[in-house]
Short mmCIF file of C-alpha atoms in Angstrom, two decimals:
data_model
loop_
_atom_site.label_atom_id
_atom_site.label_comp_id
_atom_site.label_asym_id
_atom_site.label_seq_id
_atom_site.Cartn_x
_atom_site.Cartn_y
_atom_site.Cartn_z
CA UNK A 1 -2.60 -1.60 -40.71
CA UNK A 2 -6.52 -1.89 -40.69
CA UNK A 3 -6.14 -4.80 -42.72
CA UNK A 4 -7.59 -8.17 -41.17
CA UNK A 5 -4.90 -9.90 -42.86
CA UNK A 6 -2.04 -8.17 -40.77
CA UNK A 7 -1.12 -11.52 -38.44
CA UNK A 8 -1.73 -10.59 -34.37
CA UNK A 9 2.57 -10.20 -33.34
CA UNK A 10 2.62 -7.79 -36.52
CA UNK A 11 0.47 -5.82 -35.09
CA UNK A 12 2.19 -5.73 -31.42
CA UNK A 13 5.30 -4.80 -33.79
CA UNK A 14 3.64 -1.96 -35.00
CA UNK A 15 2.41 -0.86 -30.91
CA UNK A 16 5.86 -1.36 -29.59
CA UNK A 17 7.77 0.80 -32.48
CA UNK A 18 5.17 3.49 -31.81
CA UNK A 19 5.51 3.39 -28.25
CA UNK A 20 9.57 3.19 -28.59
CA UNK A 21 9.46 6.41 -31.69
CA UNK A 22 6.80 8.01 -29.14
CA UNK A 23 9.24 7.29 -25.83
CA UNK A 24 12.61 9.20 -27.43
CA UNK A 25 10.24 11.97 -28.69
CA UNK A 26 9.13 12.41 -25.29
CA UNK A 27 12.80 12.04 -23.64
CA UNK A 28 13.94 14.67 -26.16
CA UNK A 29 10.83 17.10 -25.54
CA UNK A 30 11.72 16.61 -21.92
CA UNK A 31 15.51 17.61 -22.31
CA UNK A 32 15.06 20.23 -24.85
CA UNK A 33 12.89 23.09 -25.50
CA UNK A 34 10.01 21.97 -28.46
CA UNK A 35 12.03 24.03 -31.21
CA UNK A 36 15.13 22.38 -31.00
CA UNK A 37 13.75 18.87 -31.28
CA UNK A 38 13.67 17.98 -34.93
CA UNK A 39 11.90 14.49 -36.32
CA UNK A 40 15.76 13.71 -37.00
CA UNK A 41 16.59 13.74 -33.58
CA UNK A 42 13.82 11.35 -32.76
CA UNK A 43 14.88 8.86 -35.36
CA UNK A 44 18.54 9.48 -34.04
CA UNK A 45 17.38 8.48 -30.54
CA UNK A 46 14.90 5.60 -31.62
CA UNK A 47 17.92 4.31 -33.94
CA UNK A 48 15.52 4.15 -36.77
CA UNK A 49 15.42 6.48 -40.33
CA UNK A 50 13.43 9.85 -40.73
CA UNK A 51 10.91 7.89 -43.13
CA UNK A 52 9.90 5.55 -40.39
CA UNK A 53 8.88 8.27 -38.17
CA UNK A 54 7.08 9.67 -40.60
CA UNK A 55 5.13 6.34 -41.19
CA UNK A 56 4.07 6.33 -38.12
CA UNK A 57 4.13 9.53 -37.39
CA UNK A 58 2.71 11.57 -40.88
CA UNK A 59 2.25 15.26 -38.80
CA UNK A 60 6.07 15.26 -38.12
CA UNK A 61 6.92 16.86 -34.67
CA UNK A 62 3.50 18.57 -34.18
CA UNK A 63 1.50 15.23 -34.13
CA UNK A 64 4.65 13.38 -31.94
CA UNK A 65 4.48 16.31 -29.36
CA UNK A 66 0.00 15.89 -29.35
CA UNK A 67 0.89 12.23 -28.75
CA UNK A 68 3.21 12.86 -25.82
CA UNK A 69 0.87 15.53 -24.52
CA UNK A 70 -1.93 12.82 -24.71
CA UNK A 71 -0.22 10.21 -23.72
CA UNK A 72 0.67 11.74 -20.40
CA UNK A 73 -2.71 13.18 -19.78
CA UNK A 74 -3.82 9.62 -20.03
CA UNK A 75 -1.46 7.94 -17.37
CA UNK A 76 -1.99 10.90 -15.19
CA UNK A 77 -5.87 10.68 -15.41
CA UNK A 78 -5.78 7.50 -14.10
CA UNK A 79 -3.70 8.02 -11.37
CA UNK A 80 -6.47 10.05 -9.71
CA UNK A 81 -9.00 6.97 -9.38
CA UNK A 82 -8.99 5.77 -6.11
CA UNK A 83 -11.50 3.20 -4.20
CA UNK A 84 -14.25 5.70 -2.41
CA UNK A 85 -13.98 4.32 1.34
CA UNK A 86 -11.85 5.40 4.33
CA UNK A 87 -11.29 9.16 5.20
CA UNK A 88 -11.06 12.07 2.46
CA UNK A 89 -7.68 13.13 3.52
CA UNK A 90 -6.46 9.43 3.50
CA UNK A 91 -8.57 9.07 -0.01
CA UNK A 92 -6.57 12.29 -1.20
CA UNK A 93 -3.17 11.31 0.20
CA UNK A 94 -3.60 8.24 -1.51
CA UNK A 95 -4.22 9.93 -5.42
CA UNK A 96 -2.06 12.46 -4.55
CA UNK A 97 0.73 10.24 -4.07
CA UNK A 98 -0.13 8.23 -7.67
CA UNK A 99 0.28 11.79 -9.06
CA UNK A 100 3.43 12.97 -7.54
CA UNK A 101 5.09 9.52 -7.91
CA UNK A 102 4.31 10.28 -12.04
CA UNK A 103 6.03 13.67 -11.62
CA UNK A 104 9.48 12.14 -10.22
CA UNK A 105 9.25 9.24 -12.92
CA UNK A 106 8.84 11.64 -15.12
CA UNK A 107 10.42 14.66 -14.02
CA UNK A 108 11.35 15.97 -17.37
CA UNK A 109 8.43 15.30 -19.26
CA UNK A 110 6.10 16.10 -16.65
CA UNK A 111 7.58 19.66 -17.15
CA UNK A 112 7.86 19.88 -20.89
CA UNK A 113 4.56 18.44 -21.36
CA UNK A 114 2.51 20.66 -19.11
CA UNK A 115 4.38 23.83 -19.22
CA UNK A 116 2.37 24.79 -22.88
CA UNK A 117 4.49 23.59 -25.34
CA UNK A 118 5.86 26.82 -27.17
CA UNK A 119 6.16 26.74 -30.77
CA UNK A 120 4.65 23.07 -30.83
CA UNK A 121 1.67 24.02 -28.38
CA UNK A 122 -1.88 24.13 -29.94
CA UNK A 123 -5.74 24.60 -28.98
CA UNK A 124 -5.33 21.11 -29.21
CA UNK A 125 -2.53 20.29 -26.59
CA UNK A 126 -4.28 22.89 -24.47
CA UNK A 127 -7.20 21.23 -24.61
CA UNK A 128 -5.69 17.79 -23.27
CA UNK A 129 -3.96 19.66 -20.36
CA UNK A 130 -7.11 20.90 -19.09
CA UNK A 131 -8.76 17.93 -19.41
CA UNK A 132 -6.16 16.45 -17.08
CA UNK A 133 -7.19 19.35 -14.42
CA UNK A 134 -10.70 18.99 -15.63
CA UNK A 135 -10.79 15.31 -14.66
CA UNK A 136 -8.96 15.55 -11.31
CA UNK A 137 -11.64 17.82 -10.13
CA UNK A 138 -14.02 15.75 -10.91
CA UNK A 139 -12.43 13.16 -8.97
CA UNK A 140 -12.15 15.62 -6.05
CA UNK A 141 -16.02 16.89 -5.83
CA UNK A 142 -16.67 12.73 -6.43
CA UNK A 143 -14.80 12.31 -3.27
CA UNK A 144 -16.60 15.33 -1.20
CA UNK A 145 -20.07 13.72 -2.47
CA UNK A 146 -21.07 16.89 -4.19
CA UNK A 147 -22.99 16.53 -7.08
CA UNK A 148 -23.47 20.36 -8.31
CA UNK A 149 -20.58 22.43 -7.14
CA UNK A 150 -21.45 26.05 -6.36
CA UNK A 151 -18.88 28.48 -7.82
CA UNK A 152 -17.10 28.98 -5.08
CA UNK A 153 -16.27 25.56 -3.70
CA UNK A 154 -15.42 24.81 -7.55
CA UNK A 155 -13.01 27.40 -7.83
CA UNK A 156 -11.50 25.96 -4.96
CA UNK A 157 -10.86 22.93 -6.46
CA UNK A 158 -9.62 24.08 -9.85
CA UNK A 159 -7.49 26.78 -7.48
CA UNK A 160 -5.75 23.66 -5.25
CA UNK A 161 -5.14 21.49 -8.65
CA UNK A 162 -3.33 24.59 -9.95
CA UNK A 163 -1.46 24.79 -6.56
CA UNK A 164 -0.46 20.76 -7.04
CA UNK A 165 0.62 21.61 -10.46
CA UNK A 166 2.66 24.89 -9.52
CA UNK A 167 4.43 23.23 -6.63
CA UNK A 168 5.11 20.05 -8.38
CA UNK A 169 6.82 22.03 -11.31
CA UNK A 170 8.55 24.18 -8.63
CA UNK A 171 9.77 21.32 -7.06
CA UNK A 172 11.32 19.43 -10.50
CA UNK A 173 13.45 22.85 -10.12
CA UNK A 174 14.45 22.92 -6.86
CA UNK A 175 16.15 19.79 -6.74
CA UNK A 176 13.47 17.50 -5.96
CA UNK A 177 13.36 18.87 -2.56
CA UNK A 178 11.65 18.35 0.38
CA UNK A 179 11.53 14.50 0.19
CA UNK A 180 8.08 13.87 -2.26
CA UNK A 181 6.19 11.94 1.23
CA UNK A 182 6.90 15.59 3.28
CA UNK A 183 5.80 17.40 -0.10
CA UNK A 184 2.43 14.84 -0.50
CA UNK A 185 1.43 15.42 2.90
CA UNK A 186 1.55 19.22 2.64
CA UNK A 187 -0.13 19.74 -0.28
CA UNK A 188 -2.86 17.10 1.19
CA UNK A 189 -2.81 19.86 4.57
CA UNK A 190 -2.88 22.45 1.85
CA UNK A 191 -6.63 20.91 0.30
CA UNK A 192 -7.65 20.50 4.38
CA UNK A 193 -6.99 24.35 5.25
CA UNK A 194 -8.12 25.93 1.69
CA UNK A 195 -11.50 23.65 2.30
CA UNK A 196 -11.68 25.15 5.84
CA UNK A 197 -11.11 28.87 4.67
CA UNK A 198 -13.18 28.55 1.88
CA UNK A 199 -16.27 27.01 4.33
CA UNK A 200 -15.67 30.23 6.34
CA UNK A 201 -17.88 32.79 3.73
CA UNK A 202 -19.67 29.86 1.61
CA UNK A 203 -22.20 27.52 3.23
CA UNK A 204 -22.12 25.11 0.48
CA UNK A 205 -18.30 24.49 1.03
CA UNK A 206 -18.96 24.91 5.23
CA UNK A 207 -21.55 21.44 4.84
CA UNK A 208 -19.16 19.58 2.20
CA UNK A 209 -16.36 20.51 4.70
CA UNK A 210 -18.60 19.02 8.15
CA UNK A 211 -19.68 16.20 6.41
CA UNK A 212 -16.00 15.73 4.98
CA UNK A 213 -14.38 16.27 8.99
CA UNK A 214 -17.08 13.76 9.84
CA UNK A 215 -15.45 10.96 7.93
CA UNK A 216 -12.15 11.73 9.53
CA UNK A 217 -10.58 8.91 11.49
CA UNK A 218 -8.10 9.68 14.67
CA UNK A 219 -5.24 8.36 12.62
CA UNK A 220 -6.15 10.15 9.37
CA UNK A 221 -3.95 13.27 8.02
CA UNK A 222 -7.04 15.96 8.60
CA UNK A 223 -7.34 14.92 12.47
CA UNK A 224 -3.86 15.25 12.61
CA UNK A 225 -3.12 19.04 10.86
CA UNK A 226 -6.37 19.90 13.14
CA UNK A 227 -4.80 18.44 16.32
CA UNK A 228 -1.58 20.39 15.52
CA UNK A 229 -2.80 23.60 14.37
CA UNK A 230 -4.53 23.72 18.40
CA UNK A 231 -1.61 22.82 19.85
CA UNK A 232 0.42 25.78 18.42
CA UNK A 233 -2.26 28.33 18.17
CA UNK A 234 -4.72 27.39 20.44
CA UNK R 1 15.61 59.38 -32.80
CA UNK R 2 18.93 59.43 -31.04
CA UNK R 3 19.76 62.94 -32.40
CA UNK R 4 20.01 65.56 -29.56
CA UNK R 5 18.68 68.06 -32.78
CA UNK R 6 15.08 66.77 -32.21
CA UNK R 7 12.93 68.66 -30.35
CA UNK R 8 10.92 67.65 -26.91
CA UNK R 9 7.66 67.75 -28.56
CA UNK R 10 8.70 65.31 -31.46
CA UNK R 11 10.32 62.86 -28.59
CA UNK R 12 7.01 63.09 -26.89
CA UNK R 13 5.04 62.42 -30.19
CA UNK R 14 7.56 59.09 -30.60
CA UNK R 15 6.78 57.85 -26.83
CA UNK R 16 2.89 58.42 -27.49
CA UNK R 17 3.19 56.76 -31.03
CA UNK R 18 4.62 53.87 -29.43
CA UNK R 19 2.52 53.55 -26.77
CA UNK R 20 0.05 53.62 -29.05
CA UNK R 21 1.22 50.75 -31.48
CA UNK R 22 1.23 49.05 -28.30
CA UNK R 23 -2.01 49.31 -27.29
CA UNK R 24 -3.18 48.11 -30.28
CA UNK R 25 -1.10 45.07 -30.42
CA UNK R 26 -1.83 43.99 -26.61
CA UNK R 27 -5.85 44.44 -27.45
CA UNK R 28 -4.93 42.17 -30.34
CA UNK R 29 -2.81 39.81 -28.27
CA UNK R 30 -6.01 39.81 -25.98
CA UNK R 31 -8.56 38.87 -28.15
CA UNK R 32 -6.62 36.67 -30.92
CA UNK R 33 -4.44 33.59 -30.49
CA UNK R 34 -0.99 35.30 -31.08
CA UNK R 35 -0.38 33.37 -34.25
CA UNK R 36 -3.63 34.89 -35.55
CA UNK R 37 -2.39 38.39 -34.99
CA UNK R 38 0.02 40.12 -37.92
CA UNK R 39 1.87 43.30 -38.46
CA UNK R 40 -0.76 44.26 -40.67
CA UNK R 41 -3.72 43.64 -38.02
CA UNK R 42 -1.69 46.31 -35.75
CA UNK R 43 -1.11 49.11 -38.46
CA UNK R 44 -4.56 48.81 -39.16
CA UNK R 45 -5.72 49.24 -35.40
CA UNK R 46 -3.94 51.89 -35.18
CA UNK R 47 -4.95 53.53 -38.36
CA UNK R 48 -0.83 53.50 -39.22
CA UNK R 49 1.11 51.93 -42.01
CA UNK R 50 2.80 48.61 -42.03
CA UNK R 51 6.74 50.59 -42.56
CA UNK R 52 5.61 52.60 -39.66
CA UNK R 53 4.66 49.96 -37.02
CA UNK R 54 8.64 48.05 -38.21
CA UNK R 55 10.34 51.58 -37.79
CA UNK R 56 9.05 51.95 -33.93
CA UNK R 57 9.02 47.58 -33.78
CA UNK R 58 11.89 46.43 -36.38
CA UNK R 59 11.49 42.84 -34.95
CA UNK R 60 7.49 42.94 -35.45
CA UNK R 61 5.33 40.78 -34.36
CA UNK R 62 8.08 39.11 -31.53
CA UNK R 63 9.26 42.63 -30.39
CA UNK R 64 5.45 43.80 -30.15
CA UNK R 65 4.87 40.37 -28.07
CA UNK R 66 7.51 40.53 -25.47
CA UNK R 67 7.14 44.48 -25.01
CA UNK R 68 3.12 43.49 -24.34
CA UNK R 69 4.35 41.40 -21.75
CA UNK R 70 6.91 43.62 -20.35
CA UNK R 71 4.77 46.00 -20.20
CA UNK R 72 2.05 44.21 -18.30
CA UNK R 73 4.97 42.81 -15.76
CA UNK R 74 5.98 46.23 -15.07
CA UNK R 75 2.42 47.63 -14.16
CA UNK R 76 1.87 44.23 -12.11
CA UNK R 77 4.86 44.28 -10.33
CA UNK R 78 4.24 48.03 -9.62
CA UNK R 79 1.45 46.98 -7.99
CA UNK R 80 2.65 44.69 -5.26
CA UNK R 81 3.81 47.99 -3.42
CA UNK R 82 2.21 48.56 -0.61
CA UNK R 83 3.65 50.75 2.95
CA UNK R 84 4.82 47.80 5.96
CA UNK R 85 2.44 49.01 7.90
CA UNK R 86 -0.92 47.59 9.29
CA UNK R 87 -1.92 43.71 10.04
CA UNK R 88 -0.41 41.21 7.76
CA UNK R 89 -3.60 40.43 5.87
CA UNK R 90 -5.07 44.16 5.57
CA UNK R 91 -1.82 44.77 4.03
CA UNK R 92 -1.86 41.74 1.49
CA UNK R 93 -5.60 42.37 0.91
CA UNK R 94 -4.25 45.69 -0.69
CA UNK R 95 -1.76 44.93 -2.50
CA UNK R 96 -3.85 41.85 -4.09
CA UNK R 97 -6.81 44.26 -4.51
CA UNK R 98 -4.26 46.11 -6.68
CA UNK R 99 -3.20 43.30 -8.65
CA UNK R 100 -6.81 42.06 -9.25
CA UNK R 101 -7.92 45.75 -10.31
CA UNK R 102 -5.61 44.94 -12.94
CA UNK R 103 -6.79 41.82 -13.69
CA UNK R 104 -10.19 42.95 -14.00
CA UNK R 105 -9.29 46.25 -15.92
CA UNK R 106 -6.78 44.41 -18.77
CA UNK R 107 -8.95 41.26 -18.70
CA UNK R 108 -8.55 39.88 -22.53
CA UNK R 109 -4.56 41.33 -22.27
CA UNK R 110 -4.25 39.48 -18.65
CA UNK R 111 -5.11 36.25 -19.76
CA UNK R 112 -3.61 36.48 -23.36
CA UNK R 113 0.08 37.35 -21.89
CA UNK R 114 0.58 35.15 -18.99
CA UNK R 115 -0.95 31.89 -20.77
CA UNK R 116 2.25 32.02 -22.49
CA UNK R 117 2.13 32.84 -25.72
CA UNK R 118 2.06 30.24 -28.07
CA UNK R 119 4.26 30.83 -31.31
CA UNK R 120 5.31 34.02 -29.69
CA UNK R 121 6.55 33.00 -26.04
CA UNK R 122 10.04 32.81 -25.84
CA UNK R 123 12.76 32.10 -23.39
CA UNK R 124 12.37 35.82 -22.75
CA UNK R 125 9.07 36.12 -22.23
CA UNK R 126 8.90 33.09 -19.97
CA UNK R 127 11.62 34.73 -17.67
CA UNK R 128 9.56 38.36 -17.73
CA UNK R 129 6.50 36.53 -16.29
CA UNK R 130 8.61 34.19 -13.61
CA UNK R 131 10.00 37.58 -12.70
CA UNK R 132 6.41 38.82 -11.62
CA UNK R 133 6.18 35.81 -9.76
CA UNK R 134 9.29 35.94 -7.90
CA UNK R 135 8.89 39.85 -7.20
CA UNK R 136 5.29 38.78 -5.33
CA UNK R 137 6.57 36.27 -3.46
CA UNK R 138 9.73 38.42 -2.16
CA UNK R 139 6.91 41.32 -1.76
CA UNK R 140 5.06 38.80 0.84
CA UNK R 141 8.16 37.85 2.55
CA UNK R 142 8.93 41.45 3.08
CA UNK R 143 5.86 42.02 4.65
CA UNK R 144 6.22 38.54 7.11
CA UNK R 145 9.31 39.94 7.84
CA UNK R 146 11.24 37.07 7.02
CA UNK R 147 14.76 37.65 5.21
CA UNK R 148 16.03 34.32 4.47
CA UNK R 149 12.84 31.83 3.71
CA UNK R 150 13.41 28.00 4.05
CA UNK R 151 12.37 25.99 1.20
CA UNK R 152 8.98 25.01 2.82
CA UNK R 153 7.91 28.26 3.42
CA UNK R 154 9.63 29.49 -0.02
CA UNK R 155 7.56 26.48 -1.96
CA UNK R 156 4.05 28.03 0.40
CA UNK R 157 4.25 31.58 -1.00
CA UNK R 158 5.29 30.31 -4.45
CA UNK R 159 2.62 28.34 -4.20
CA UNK R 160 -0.25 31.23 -2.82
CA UNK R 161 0.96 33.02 -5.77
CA UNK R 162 0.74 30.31 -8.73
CA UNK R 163 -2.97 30.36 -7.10
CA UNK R 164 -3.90 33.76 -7.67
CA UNK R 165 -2.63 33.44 -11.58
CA UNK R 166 -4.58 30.32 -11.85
CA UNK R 167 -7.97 31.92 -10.20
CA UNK R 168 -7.39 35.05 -12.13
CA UNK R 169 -7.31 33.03 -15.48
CA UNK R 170 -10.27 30.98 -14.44
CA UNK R 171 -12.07 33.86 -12.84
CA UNK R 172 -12.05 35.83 -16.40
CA UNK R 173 -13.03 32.21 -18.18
CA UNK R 174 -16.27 32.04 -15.08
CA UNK R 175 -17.31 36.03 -16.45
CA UNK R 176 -15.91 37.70 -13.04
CA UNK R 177 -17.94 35.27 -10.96
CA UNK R 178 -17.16 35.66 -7.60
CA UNK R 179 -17.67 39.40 -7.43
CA UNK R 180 -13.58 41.28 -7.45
CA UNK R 181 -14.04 42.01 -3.58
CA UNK R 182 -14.94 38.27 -2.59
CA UNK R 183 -12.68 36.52 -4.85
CA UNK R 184 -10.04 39.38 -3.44
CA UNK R 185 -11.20 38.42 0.35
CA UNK R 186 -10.89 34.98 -0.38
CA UNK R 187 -7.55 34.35 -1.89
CA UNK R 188 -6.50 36.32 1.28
CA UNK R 189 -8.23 33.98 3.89
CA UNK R 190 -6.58 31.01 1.05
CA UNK R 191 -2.83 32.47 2.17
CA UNK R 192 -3.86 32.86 5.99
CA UNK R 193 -5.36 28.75 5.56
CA UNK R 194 -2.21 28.04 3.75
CA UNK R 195 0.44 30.03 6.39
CA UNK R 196 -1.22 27.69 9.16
CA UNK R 197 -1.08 24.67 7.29
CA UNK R 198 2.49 24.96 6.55
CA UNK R 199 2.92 26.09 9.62
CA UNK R 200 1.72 22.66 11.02
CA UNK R 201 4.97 20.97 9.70
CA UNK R 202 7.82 23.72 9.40
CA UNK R 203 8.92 25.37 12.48
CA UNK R 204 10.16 28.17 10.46
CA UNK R 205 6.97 28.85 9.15
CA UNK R 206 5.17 28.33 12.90
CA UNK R 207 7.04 31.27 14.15
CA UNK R 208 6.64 33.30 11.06
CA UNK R 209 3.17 32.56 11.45
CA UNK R 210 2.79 33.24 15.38
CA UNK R 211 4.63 36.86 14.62
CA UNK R 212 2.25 37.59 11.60
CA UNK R 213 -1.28 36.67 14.00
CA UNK R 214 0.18 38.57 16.18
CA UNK R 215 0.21 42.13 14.41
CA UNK R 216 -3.70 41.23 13.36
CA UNK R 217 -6.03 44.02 14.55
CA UNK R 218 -9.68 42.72 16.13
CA UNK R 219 -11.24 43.60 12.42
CA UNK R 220 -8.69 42.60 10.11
CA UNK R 221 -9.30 39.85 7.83
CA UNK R 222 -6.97 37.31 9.90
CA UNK R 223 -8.85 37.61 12.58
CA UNK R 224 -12.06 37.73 11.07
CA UNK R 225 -11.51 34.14 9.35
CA UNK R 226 -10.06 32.58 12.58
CA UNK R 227 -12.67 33.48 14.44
CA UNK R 228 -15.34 32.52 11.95
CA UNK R 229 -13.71 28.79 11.54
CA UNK R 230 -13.89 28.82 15.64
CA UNK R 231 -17.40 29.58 15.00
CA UNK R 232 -17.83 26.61 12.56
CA UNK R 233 -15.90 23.85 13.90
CA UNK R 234 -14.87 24.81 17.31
#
């Protein structure tokens, strides 16, 4: 394949049938639990022979299930980038909705591919997942300006990306329900309050969270969980 | 074993030679990825033979897995017991102390069997850990009084609880950084923060909330975090 010779559509061939071998494996991984997926069944559901998946795919169902891991890690990664302007709340609604919408696409893989992997999960696989969480904190601290993140105010971060995952997996089982815009906005209230609580015993997280309020516009979802919070409770 | 011929003192001897196969294999579980660990590696901890550890564990290395995690489910689940008595968050701050006591005490055991287990995590071992999740989360809804939880509120204590794993795990990866007393003071102000959020949107969870602030005491931790966000943000 690294051969110059190899004309340019050839080599779009050779994308697409990967993409297509890579697509049933992740269907299957999403419908079935890692050990009973074979490299048979992923030929079966590409329509293609157990050779050709092995062509393309030499480690058998260990390297197709590394490639689905990645591969998800990858679209989800960049779903967190969003344009730094407007209110943090609207900034995280905005992210956070990219996210979720990959979840319901994706409902089964999202699952499969984050819950560990059983027999098929590695160091490796691992690895990529927390990158995934890795990167969306980044994103996060990127949004609250803060360069160097004290301990606190980084765990959190980490603690509210776990949350998103949690709930998101939670909600693939409960039927998809409440509606995923009800379910966006909460978890976005969620980040507000657990930034508020955490400013209450950690100055670096009580200046991230003024500065943060500061940027707040009447319309944005932080005025508003503020606005209701004093109405019931005063 | 099942014989009623054998005397107390031998059943005792079988119970403590169990418990101490056990051991061994949930220090190894702890400090080894579980493919890394083998029969042998647990005869030899426990200064036993091989035949021994299969007569007390004839499926091995998977029976010496899930009754590590059983194990740990039972002490953790244990733990959630506290008396209905008290404000709401005194009485979560101990049963959470509890749990993070744990956490602290079993550190390398902790992490190893609720990651999920790699090679060895099974159907069964999945369901023993959702089981500690789902006995928490009915422990808390005991305690707010509520019998039949909507799914908003449901999804809010679900998701306190995936918290706590996740800041558990990534408390033992930060070497116990917050010190056990803050991190346990803070995950407590994180479900207060989290009650009032949800509480925002979901009218059952307003009144479950009004009811729980309510039965706070002038120094219990409820009170003590509302009164220091008044402080900060008016």
């Amino acid at each position: 394949m690294s051969s110059s010779a190899v004309p340019a559509y050839r080599r779009m061939s050779v994308e697409r049938r990967r993409e297509q071998l890579l697509a049933a494996a992740v269907d299957l991984f999403g419908h079935r639990r890692p050990e009973d997926v074979s490299v048979e069944d992923v030929a079966a559901a590409a329509g293609v022979s157990r050779p050709l998946v092995y062509r393309y795919f030499p480690g058998g169902k260990q390297q197709l299930y590394e490639a689905a891991v990645l591969g998800a890690a990858e679209e989800l990664t960049g779903r967190f980038a969003v344009p730094a302007q407007g209110p943090p709340t609207e900034r995280l609604a905005a992210a956070l909705g990219r996210y979720l919408a990959y979840v319901d696409e994706h409902d089964a893989a999202y699952g499969a591919l984050l819950r560990g992997g059983g027999v098929v999960g590695t160091s490796r696989t691992d690895a990529i997942v927390d990158g995934v969480r890795r990167a969306a904190a980044e994103q996060v601290l990127r949004h609250l300006e803060v360069a160097e993140p004290g301990p606190r105010l980084a765990l959190m971060v980490r603690s509210w990306i776990a949350s998103v995952e949690a709930v998101s997996l939670l909600w693939l089982d409960e039927g998809k329900q409440p509606p995923l815009p009800e379910l966006c906005g909460w978890l976005v209230d969620h980040f507000t309050a657990l930034l508020l609580a955490t400013a209450a015993t950690d100055p670096q997280t009580a200046r991230v969270a003024r500065a943060a309020l500061g940027q707040e516009s009447p319309a944005s979802p932080g005025t508003a969980l503020l606005g209701r919070l004093t109405e019931l409770f005063g």
